[in-house]
Amino acid sequence: MSQFDAAAGAEARERIRAGSTEPTSGLAPGLVQANLIAVPADWAFDMLLFAQRNPKPCPVIDVLEPGQVESALASGSDLRTDIPRYRLWENGELVDEVDDATAAWAQHPDLVSFLIGCSFTFETGLLEAGIPIRHQQAGRNVPMYSTSIACSPAGRVSGNMVVSMRPIPAGQVAEAVRITDRFPAVHGGPVHIGEPEQIGITDLSAPDFGDAPMIEDGDIPVFWACGVTPQVAIQASAPPFAITHSPGRMFITDAPEGNYRQ
Amino acid sequence: MSQFDAAAGAEARERIRAGSTEPTSGLAPGLVQANLIAVPADWAFDMLLFAQRNPKPCPVIDVLEPGQVESALASGSDLRTDIPRYRLWENGELVDEVDDATAAWAQHPDLVSFLIGCSFTFETGLLEAGIPIRHQQAGRNVPMYSTSIACSPAGRVSGNMVVSMRPIPAGQVAEAVRITDRFPAVHGGPVHIGEPEQIGITDLSAPDFGDAPMIEDGDIPVFWACGVTPQVAIQASAPPFAITHSPGRMFITDAPEGNYRQ
């Protein structure tokens, strides 16, 4: 199991609560990071069913019922303040980005919150195997792309899959598959390797979310299902209101990644 | 992978639709069997969340939205007729058992149906390893017990776990663990081995569901989480209406168990 500092999660959340808005890749190594999607109670079944039918992009690791803001995976946490940046959605439109969602939450007290595993979690394992994480090297957010891969719809919720991309040296791609396959709760193994056009990505240098990639000679682009997928589903499905994290700026839990390794 | 006859599922459903009411253990070997829990749409989120939080007793393998009666796992199937016997529930009380649920379904058109993996699925694997299945040898239904193991509650849904029990020769218990661990979608490995009192079972000869066990000298009672668990949750949580299968009388799919083996 990876080394980790059990207090690092609480410390990172404290810094974020105090105002840090940086991407969270590389923070609190060895602890599970999570995507947020919060929708009104009336939409909660459709969203949970969407996740259940699309476990690769939407592996649910915690669900907070209306009125709950402390995740069982992070003692003393507050979902309204402990994410670096939030996106607010109305009828499928992005209407605002905020660093504190307390006011938005107060206006929508029936929100049901889903925490979805994030691939940042397995980056520690890749690094330990000597596999470079290019976006960390470059000090950038991971690049993420909308694809042409349709998710299975559920009730009113549908949309295409979003993927994160890491350029991996060709000789280490197979090992990256093996390592990430062991983490099905944080998206597991890649959904696509090379040939971005086949999944509808026409320009790797222009991701739909996050920052442009740094690709070295001999790297192959490797694509993992991404927890930003529900945000594209929100755009396609237009619930009256939703709160999500801002891509790359995650909720950091206290849960060791080893808990989710097979 | 186990041998199986791809047409056996449709044939078994046809016999059941025509009137067979026998327990389904041993039918259509190698194909996945499922428990049914159908609740009004207003209760669907709580029930799906209950399943998500209790994946060992409630591994969801399909969800049918309101108006749907054909499972994606069984071509041409009809959930209203293709289970040997149904239980009808009102406000947490068992009010009737019927062999055809078409009329009940028509009165509650907003039912959401959950199919939950059944441990009958891995019995083929146990038999192939030379492990005897005592209830099949005796021509009986598998014994099932309510336990003192509390499930994680979800909204209005809570209750204790139900387990199925198979007596296994002491020298084969470890192998039974290994085999069933490979099938997390049909309850996976045992939740308890020996010492029934520790999980609140005071009399093995008097199961709460199914038939009394046949236990040979040298057998150890081995307990697996059971998809009857939602029926106990219905009693505890009292939704206005629900339809379930009758314990031991399952929905037979066309899905090879190999699809659910890790």
PDB file of C-alpha atoms in Angstrom, chain B residues 43-258:
ATOM      1  CA  TRP B  43     -39.350   5.100  -2.811  1.00  0.00           C
ATOM      2  CA  ALA B  44     -36.953   4.232  -5.630  1.00  0.00           C
ATOM      3  CA  PHE B  45     -34.111   6.540  -4.588  1.00  0.00           C
ATOM      4  CA  ASP B  46     -34.129   5.300  -1.003  1.00  0.00           C
ATOM      5  CA  MET B  47     -34.135   1.680  -2.182  1.00  0.00           C
ATOM      6  CA  LEU B  48     -31.343   2.190  -4.733  1.00  0.00           C
ATOM      7  CA  LEU B  49     -29.283   4.035  -2.126  1.00  0.00           C
ATOM      8  CA  PHE B  50     -29.924   1.219   0.366  1.00  0.00           C
ATOM      9  CA  ALA B  51     -28.588  -1.213  -2.229  1.00  0.00           C
ATOM     10  CA  GLN B  52     -25.613   1.026  -3.008  1.00  0.00           C
ATOM     11  CA  ARG B  53     -24.727   1.193   0.681  1.00  0.00           C
ATOM     12  CA  ASN B  54     -25.200  -2.547   1.214  1.00  0.00           C
ATOM     13  CA  PRO B  55     -23.660  -4.131  -1.882  1.00  0.00           C
ATOM     14  CA  LYS B  56     -23.027  -7.479  -0.220  1.00  0.00           C
ATOM     15  CA  PRO B  57     -26.716  -8.353   0.348  1.00  0.00           C
ATOM     16  CA  CYS B  58     -28.040  -6.072  -2.424  1.00  0.00           C
ATOM     17  CA  PRO B  59     -25.830  -6.234  -5.538  1.00  0.00           C
ATOM     18  CA  VAL B  60     -27.971  -4.520  -8.187  1.00  0.00           C
ATOM     19  CA  ILE B  61     -27.635  -6.135 -11.615  1.00  0.00           C
ATOM     20  CA  ASP B  62     -30.523  -4.349 -13.401  1.00  0.00           C
ATOM     21  CA  VAL B  63     -33.005  -1.549 -12.717  1.00  0.00           C
ATOM     22  CA  LEU B  64     -36.268  -1.241 -14.656  1.00  0.00           C
ATOM     23  CA  GLU B  65     -37.809   2.213 -14.750  1.00  0.00           C
ATOM     24  CA  PRO B  66     -41.579   2.814 -14.459  1.00  0.00           C
ATOM     25  CA  GLY B  67     -43.456   1.079 -17.274  1.00  0.00           C
ATOM     26  CA  GLN B  68     -40.627  -1.326 -18.078  1.00  0.00           C
ATOM     27  CA  VAL B  69     -41.169  -5.055 -17.477  1.00  0.00           C
ATOM     28  CA  GLU B  70     -38.541  -6.613 -19.803  1.00  0.00           C
ATOM     29  CA  SER B  71     -35.104  -6.918 -18.228  1.00  0.00           C
ATOM     30  CA  ALA B  72     -32.103  -6.052 -20.371  1.00  0.00           C
ATOM     31  CA  LEU B  73     -30.600  -9.284 -19.013  1.00  0.00           C
ATOM     32  CA  ALA B  74     -33.379 -11.517 -20.396  1.00  0.00           C
ATOM     33  CA  SER B  75     -34.653 -11.018 -23.936  1.00  0.00           C
ATOM     34  CA  GLY B  76     -38.424 -11.316 -24.230  1.00  0.00           C
ATOM     35  CA  SER B  77     -38.858 -11.529 -20.475  1.00  0.00           C
ATOM     36  CA  ASP B  78     -41.772 -10.128 -18.498  1.00  0.00           C
ATOM     37  CA  LEU B  79     -41.114  -9.424 -14.825  1.00  0.00           C
ATOM     38  CA  ARG B  80     -44.855  -9.666 -14.099  1.00  0.00           C
ATOM     39  CA  THR B  81     -45.115 -13.338 -15.073  1.00  0.00           C
ATOM     40  CA  ASP B  82     -41.637 -14.896 -15.226  1.00  0.00           C
ATOM     41  CA  ILE B  83     -41.036 -15.468 -11.509  1.00  0.00           C
ATOM     42  CA  PRO B  84     -42.541 -18.639  -9.997  1.00  0.00           C
ATOM     43  CA  ARG B  85     -44.176 -16.850  -7.071  1.00  0.00           C
ATOM     44  CA  TYR B  86     -44.549 -13.253  -5.951  1.00  0.00           C
ATOM     45  CA  ARG B  87     -45.139 -11.612  -2.613  1.00  0.00           C
ATOM     46  CA  LEU B  88     -47.338  -8.512  -2.401  1.00  0.00           C
ATOM     47  CA  TRP B  89     -46.675  -6.057   0.414  1.00  0.00           C
ATOM     48  CA  GLU B  90     -48.741  -3.150   1.780  1.00  0.00           C
ATOM     49  CA  ASN B  91     -47.357  -0.818   4.440  1.00  0.00           C
ATOM     50  CA  GLY B  92     -44.741  -3.407   5.408  1.00  0.00           C
ATOM     51  CA  GLU B  93     -47.203  -6.279   5.733  1.00  0.00           C
ATOM     52  CA  LEU B  94     -47.205  -9.351   3.527  1.00  0.00           C
ATOM     53  CA  VAL B  95     -50.771  -9.318   2.155  1.00  0.00           C
ATOM     54  CA  ASP B  96     -50.723 -11.975  -0.570  1.00  0.00           C
ATOM     55  CA  GLU B  97     -48.658 -14.454  -2.563  1.00  0.00           C
ATOM     56  CA  VAL B  98     -49.516 -14.854  -6.245  1.00  0.00           C
ATOM     57  CA  ASP B  99     -48.100 -16.752  -9.231  1.00  0.00           C
ATOM     58  CA  ASP B 100     -48.799 -13.894 -11.659  1.00  0.00           C
ATOM     59  CA  ALA B 101     -48.251 -10.251 -10.720  1.00  0.00           C
ATOM     60  CA  THR B 102     -49.832  -8.690 -13.813  1.00  0.00           C
ATOM     61  CA  ALA B 103     -52.917  -7.423 -11.979  1.00  0.00           C
ATOM     62  CA  ALA B 104     -50.903  -6.008  -9.069  1.00  0.00           C
ATOM     63  CA  TRP B 105     -48.541  -4.272 -11.477  1.00  0.00           C
ATOM     64  CA  ALA B 106     -51.471  -2.703 -13.365  1.00  0.00           C
ATOM     65  CA  GLN B 107     -52.699  -1.139 -10.132  1.00  0.00           C
ATOM     66  CA  HIS B 108     -49.249   0.395  -9.473  1.00  0.00           C
ATOM     67  CA  PRO B 109     -47.936   1.568 -12.846  1.00  0.00           C
ATOM     68  CA  ASP B 110     -45.128   3.657 -11.334  1.00  0.00           C
ATOM     69  CA  LEU B 111     -43.218   0.698  -9.876  1.00  0.00           C
ATOM     70  CA  VAL B 112     -39.432   0.769 -10.199  1.00  0.00           C
ATOM     71  CA  SER B 113     -37.989  -2.756 -10.228  1.00  0.00           C
ATOM     72  CA  PHE B 114     -34.601  -3.783  -8.915  1.00  0.00           C
ATOM     73  CA  LEU B 115     -33.004  -7.094  -9.862  1.00  0.00           C
ATOM     74  CA  ILE B 116     -30.456  -8.192  -7.291  1.00  0.00           C
ATOM     75  CA  GLY B 117     -27.913 -10.959  -7.842  1.00  0.00           C
ATOM     76  CA  CYS B 118     -28.672 -14.329  -6.237  1.00  0.00           C
ATOM     77  CA  SER B 119     -26.272 -16.808  -4.706  1.00  0.00           C
ATOM     78  CA  PHE B 120     -27.881 -19.645  -6.690  1.00  0.00           C
ATOM     79  CA  THR B 121     -25.656 -18.272  -9.461  1.00  0.00           C
ATOM     80  CA  PHE B 122     -22.420 -19.474  -7.885  1.00  0.00           C
ATOM     81  CA  GLU B 123     -23.733 -22.903  -6.935  1.00  0.00           C
ATOM     82  CA  THR B 124     -22.660 -24.158 -10.365  1.00  0.00           C
ATOM     83  CA  GLY B 125     -19.092 -23.175  -9.549  1.00  0.00           C
ATOM     84  CA  LEU B 126     -19.261 -24.909  -6.175  1.00  0.00           C
ATOM     85  CA  LEU B 127     -20.593 -28.104  -7.745  1.00  0.00           C
ATOM     86  CA  GLU B 128     -17.871 -28.055 -10.405  1.00  0.00           C
ATOM     87  CA  ALA B 129     -15.305 -27.930  -7.597  1.00  0.00           C
ATOM     88  CA  GLY B 130     -16.851 -31.038  -6.046  1.00  0.00           C
ATOM     89  CA  ILE B 131     -18.500 -29.134  -3.198  1.00  0.00           C
ATOM     90  CA  PRO B 132     -21.912 -30.619  -2.363  1.00  0.00           C
ATOM     91  CA  ILE B 133     -24.995 -28.395  -2.347  1.00  0.00           C
ATOM     92  CA  ARG B 134     -27.022 -30.024   0.428  1.00  0.00           C
ATOM     93  CA  HIS B 135     -30.353 -28.381  -0.324  1.00  0.00           C
ATOM     94  CA  GLN B 136     -30.164 -29.537  -3.948  1.00  0.00           C
ATOM     95  CA  GLN B 137     -29.321 -33.081  -2.792  1.00  0.00           C
ATOM     96  CA  ALA B 138     -32.377 -32.986  -0.521  1.00  0.00           C
ATOM     97  CA  GLY B 139     -34.633 -31.449  -3.168  1.00  0.00           C
ATOM     98  CA  ARG B 140     -35.353 -28.551  -0.849  1.00  0.00           C
ATOM     99  CA  ASN B 141     -35.272 -24.762  -0.976  1.00  0.00           C
ATOM    100  CA  VAL B 142     -32.123 -23.174   0.503  1.00  0.00           C
ATOM    101  CA  PRO B 143     -32.492 -22.157   4.190  1.00  0.00           C
ATOM    102  CA  MET B 144     -32.402 -18.398   4.827  1.00  0.00           C
ATOM    103  CA  TYR B 145     -32.227 -16.564   8.156  1.00  0.00           C
ATOM    104  CA  SER B 146     -32.801 -13.060   9.459  1.00  0.00           C
ATOM    105  CA  THR B 147     -29.706 -11.977  11.360  1.00  0.00           C
ATOM    106  CA  SER B 148     -28.689  -9.344  13.900  1.00  0.00           C
ATOM    107  CA  ILE B 149     -26.334  -7.733  11.352  1.00  0.00           C
ATOM    108  CA  ALA B 150     -27.646  -4.200  10.761  1.00  0.00           C
ATOM    109  CA  CYS B 151     -27.541  -2.889   7.196  1.00  0.00           C
ATOM    110  CA  SER B 152     -26.560   0.738   6.558  1.00  0.00           C
ATOM    111  CA  PRO B 153     -29.811   2.716   6.419  1.00  0.00           C
ATOM    112  CA  ALA B 154     -30.725   4.932   3.460  1.00  0.00           C
ATOM    113  CA  GLY B 155     -33.451   7.532   3.788  1.00  0.00           C
ATOM    114  CA  ARG B 156     -36.583   5.703   4.964  1.00  0.00           C
ATOM    115  CA  VAL B 157     -35.149   2.224   4.264  1.00  0.00           C
ATOM    116  CA  SER B 158     -33.390   0.205   6.949  1.00  0.00           C
ATOM    117  CA  GLY B 159     -33.286  -3.355   8.259  1.00  0.00           C
ATOM    118  CA  ASN B 160     -31.084  -6.285   9.184  1.00  0.00           C
ATOM    119  CA  MET B 161     -29.280  -8.567   6.767  1.00  0.00           C
ATOM    120  CA  VAL B 162     -30.745 -11.870   5.622  1.00  0.00           C
ATOM    121  CA  VAL B 163     -28.315 -14.711   4.891  1.00  0.00           C
ATOM    122  CA  SER B 164     -28.545 -17.989   3.017  1.00  0.00           C
ATOM    123  CA  MET B 165     -26.807 -20.987   4.573  1.00  0.00           C
ATOM    124  CA  ARG B 166     -25.065 -23.913   2.930  1.00  0.00           C
ATOM    125  CA  PRO B 167     -23.533 -26.680   5.078  1.00  0.00           C
ATOM    126  CA  ILE B 168     -20.042 -27.300   3.632  1.00  0.00           C
ATOM    127  CA  PRO B 169     -17.646 -30.132   4.580  1.00  0.00           C
ATOM    128  CA  ALA B 170     -14.958 -28.573   6.799  1.00  0.00           C
ATOM    129  CA  GLY B 171     -12.183 -29.485   4.381  1.00  0.00           C
ATOM    130  CA  GLN B 172     -13.904 -27.630   1.531  1.00  0.00           C
ATOM    131  CA  VAL B 173     -14.905 -24.413   3.319  1.00  0.00           C
ATOM    132  CA  ALA B 174     -11.776 -22.512   2.254  1.00  0.00           C
ATOM    133  CA  GLU B 175     -12.310 -23.490  -1.378  1.00  0.00           C
ATOM    134  CA  ALA B 176     -15.962 -22.379  -1.146  1.00  0.00           C
ATOM    135  CA  VAL B 177     -14.710 -18.977   0.045  1.00  0.00           C
ATOM    136  CA  ARG B 178     -12.282 -18.708  -2.849  1.00  0.00           C
ATOM    137  CA  ILE B 179     -14.864 -19.661  -5.458  1.00  0.00           C
ATOM    138  CA  THR B 180     -17.625 -17.376  -4.216  1.00  0.00           C
ATOM    139  CA  ASP B 181     -15.254 -14.428  -3.617  1.00  0.00           C
ATOM    140  CA  ARG B 182     -14.960 -14.259  -7.398  1.00  0.00           C
ATOM    141  CA  PHE B 183     -18.655 -13.368  -7.740  1.00  0.00           C
ATOM    142  CA  PRO B 184     -19.186 -10.025  -5.977  1.00  0.00           C
ATOM    143  CA  ALA B 185     -22.280  -9.298  -8.101  1.00  0.00           C
ATOM    144  CA  VAL B 186     -24.034 -12.345  -6.672  1.00  0.00           C
ATOM    145  CA  HIS B 187     -23.112 -11.695  -3.008  1.00  0.00           C
ATOM    146  CA  GLY B 188     -19.457 -12.766  -3.211  1.00  0.00           C
ATOM    147  CA  GLY B 189     -17.766 -14.591  -0.347  1.00  0.00           C
ATOM    148  CA  PRO B 190     -19.442 -15.608   2.913  1.00  0.00           C
ATOM    149  CA  VAL B 191     -20.250 -13.019   5.595  1.00  0.00           C
ATOM    150  CA  HIS B 192     -19.937 -15.565   8.430  1.00  0.00           C
ATOM    151  CA  ILE B 193     -18.620 -19.126   8.893  1.00  0.00           C
ATOM    152  CA  GLY B 194     -19.760 -21.298  11.813  1.00  0.00           C
ATOM    153  CA  GLU B 195     -21.066 -19.938  15.148  1.00  0.00           C
ATOM    154  CA  PRO B 196     -24.583 -18.961  14.032  1.00  0.00           C
ATOM    155  CA  GLU B 197     -25.399 -17.462  17.445  1.00  0.00           C
ATOM    156  CA  GLN B 198     -22.914 -14.652  16.802  1.00  0.00           C
ATOM    157  CA  ILE B 199     -25.172 -13.286  14.080  1.00  0.00           C
ATOM    158  CA  GLY B 200     -28.388 -13.849  15.987  1.00  0.00           C
ATOM    159  CA  ILE B 201     -29.380 -17.248  14.601  1.00  0.00           C
ATOM    160  CA  THR B 202     -30.501 -19.388  17.551  1.00  0.00           C
ATOM    161  CA  ASP B 203     -31.931 -22.426  15.752  1.00  0.00           C
ATOM    162  CA  LEU B 204     -30.434 -23.555  12.448  1.00  0.00           C
ATOM    163  CA  SER B 205     -33.242 -26.067  11.992  1.00  0.00           C
ATOM    164  CA  ALA B 206     -35.858 -23.310  11.856  1.00  0.00           C
ATOM    165  CA  PRO B 207     -34.957 -20.912   9.021  1.00  0.00           C
ATOM    166  CA  ASP B 208     -36.986 -17.735   8.561  1.00  0.00           C
ATOM    167  CA  PHE B 209     -37.318 -18.408   4.821  1.00  0.00           C
ATOM    168  CA  GLY B 210     -36.939 -21.540   2.692  1.00  0.00           C
ATOM    169  CA  ASP B 211     -36.690 -25.099   4.013  1.00  0.00           C
ATOM    170  CA  ALA B 212     -34.933 -26.700   6.998  1.00  0.00           C
ATOM    171  CA  PRO B 213     -31.313 -27.600   6.219  1.00  0.00           C
ATOM    172  CA  MET B 214     -29.817 -31.053   5.792  1.00  0.00           C
ATOM    173  CA  ILE B 215     -26.499 -30.975   7.664  1.00  0.00           C
ATOM    174  CA  GLU B 216     -24.086 -33.916   7.439  1.00  0.00           C
ATOM    175  CA  ASP B 217     -21.520 -34.867  10.072  1.00  0.00           C
ATOM    176  CA  GLY B 218     -18.427 -32.733   9.575  1.00  0.00           C
ATOM    177  CA  ASP B 219     -20.284 -29.922   7.811  1.00  0.00           C
ATOM    178  CA  ILE B 220     -19.753 -26.300   8.854  1.00  0.00           C
ATOM    179  CA  PRO B 221     -22.639 -23.843   8.341  1.00  0.00           C
ATOM    180  CA  VAL B 222     -21.487 -21.156   5.911  1.00  0.00           C
ATOM    181  CA  PHE B 223     -23.542 -17.962   5.542  1.00  0.00           C
ATOM    182  CA  TRP B 224     -23.785 -15.755   2.480  1.00  0.00           C
ATOM    183  CA  ALA B 225     -25.538 -12.377   2.253  1.00  0.00           C
ATOM    184  CA  CYS B 226     -28.953 -12.874   0.661  1.00  0.00           C
ATOM    185  CA  GLY B 227     -31.131 -10.880  -1.707  1.00  0.00           C
ATOM    186  CA  VAL B 228     -34.129 -11.442   0.550  1.00  0.00           C
ATOM    187  CA  THR B 229     -32.647  -8.632   2.669  1.00  0.00           C
ATOM    188  CA  PRO B 230     -34.843  -5.984   0.959  1.00  0.00           C
ATOM    189  CA  GLN B 231     -37.945  -7.926   2.061  1.00  0.00           C
ATOM    190  CA  VAL B 232     -36.932  -7.525   5.698  1.00  0.00           C
ATOM    191  CA  ALA B 233     -36.220  -3.854   4.940  1.00  0.00           C
ATOM    192  CA  ILE B 234     -39.742  -3.532   3.548  1.00  0.00           C
ATOM    193  CA  GLN B 235     -41.168  -4.942   6.766  1.00  0.00           C
ATOM    194  CA  ALA B 236     -39.064  -2.480   8.784  1.00  0.00           C
ATOM    195  CA  SER B 237     -39.630   0.532   6.522  1.00  0.00           C
ATOM    196  CA  ALA B 238     -43.244   0.056   5.391  1.00  0.00           C
ATOM    197  CA  PRO B 239     -43.498   1.552   1.920  1.00  0.00           C
ATOM    198  CA  PRO B 240     -47.166   1.783   0.876  1.00  0.00           C
ATOM    199  CA  PHE B 241     -46.729  -1.023  -1.658  1.00  0.00           C
ATOM    200  CA  ALA B 242     -44.089  -3.419  -2.944  1.00  0.00           C
ATOM    201  CA  ILE B 243     -43.763  -6.581  -5.011  1.00  0.00           C
ATOM    202  CA  THR B 244     -40.975  -9.096  -4.397  1.00  0.00           C
ATOM    203  CA  HIS B 245     -40.210 -12.626  -5.473  1.00  0.00           C
ATOM    204  CA  SER B 246     -40.965 -15.398  -3.000  1.00  0.00           C
ATOM    205  CA  PRO B 247     -37.693 -16.503  -1.352  1.00  0.00           C
ATOM    206  CA  GLY B 248     -35.943 -19.217  -3.367  1.00  0.00           C
ATOM    207  CA  ARG B 249     -38.119 -18.591  -6.433  1.00  0.00           C
ATOM    208  CA  MET B 250     -36.006 -16.325  -8.586  1.00  0.00           C
ATOM    209  CA  PHE B 251     -35.955 -14.518 -11.894  1.00  0.00           C
ATOM    210  CA  ILE B 252     -33.740 -16.451 -14.335  1.00  0.00           C
ATOM    211  CA  THR B 253     -31.764 -14.285 -16.755  1.00  0.00           C
ATOM    212  CA  ASP B 254     -29.898 -15.062 -19.972  1.00  0.00           C
ATOM    213  CA  ALA B 255     -26.632 -13.684 -18.531  1.00  0.00           C
ATOM    214  CA  PRO B 256     -23.807 -16.236 -18.171  1.00  0.00           C
ATOM    215  CA  GLU B 257     -22.377 -16.248 -14.655  1.00  0.00           C
ATOM    216  CA  GLY B 258     -18.974 -15.767 -16.297  1.00  0.00           C
TER     217      GLY B 258
END
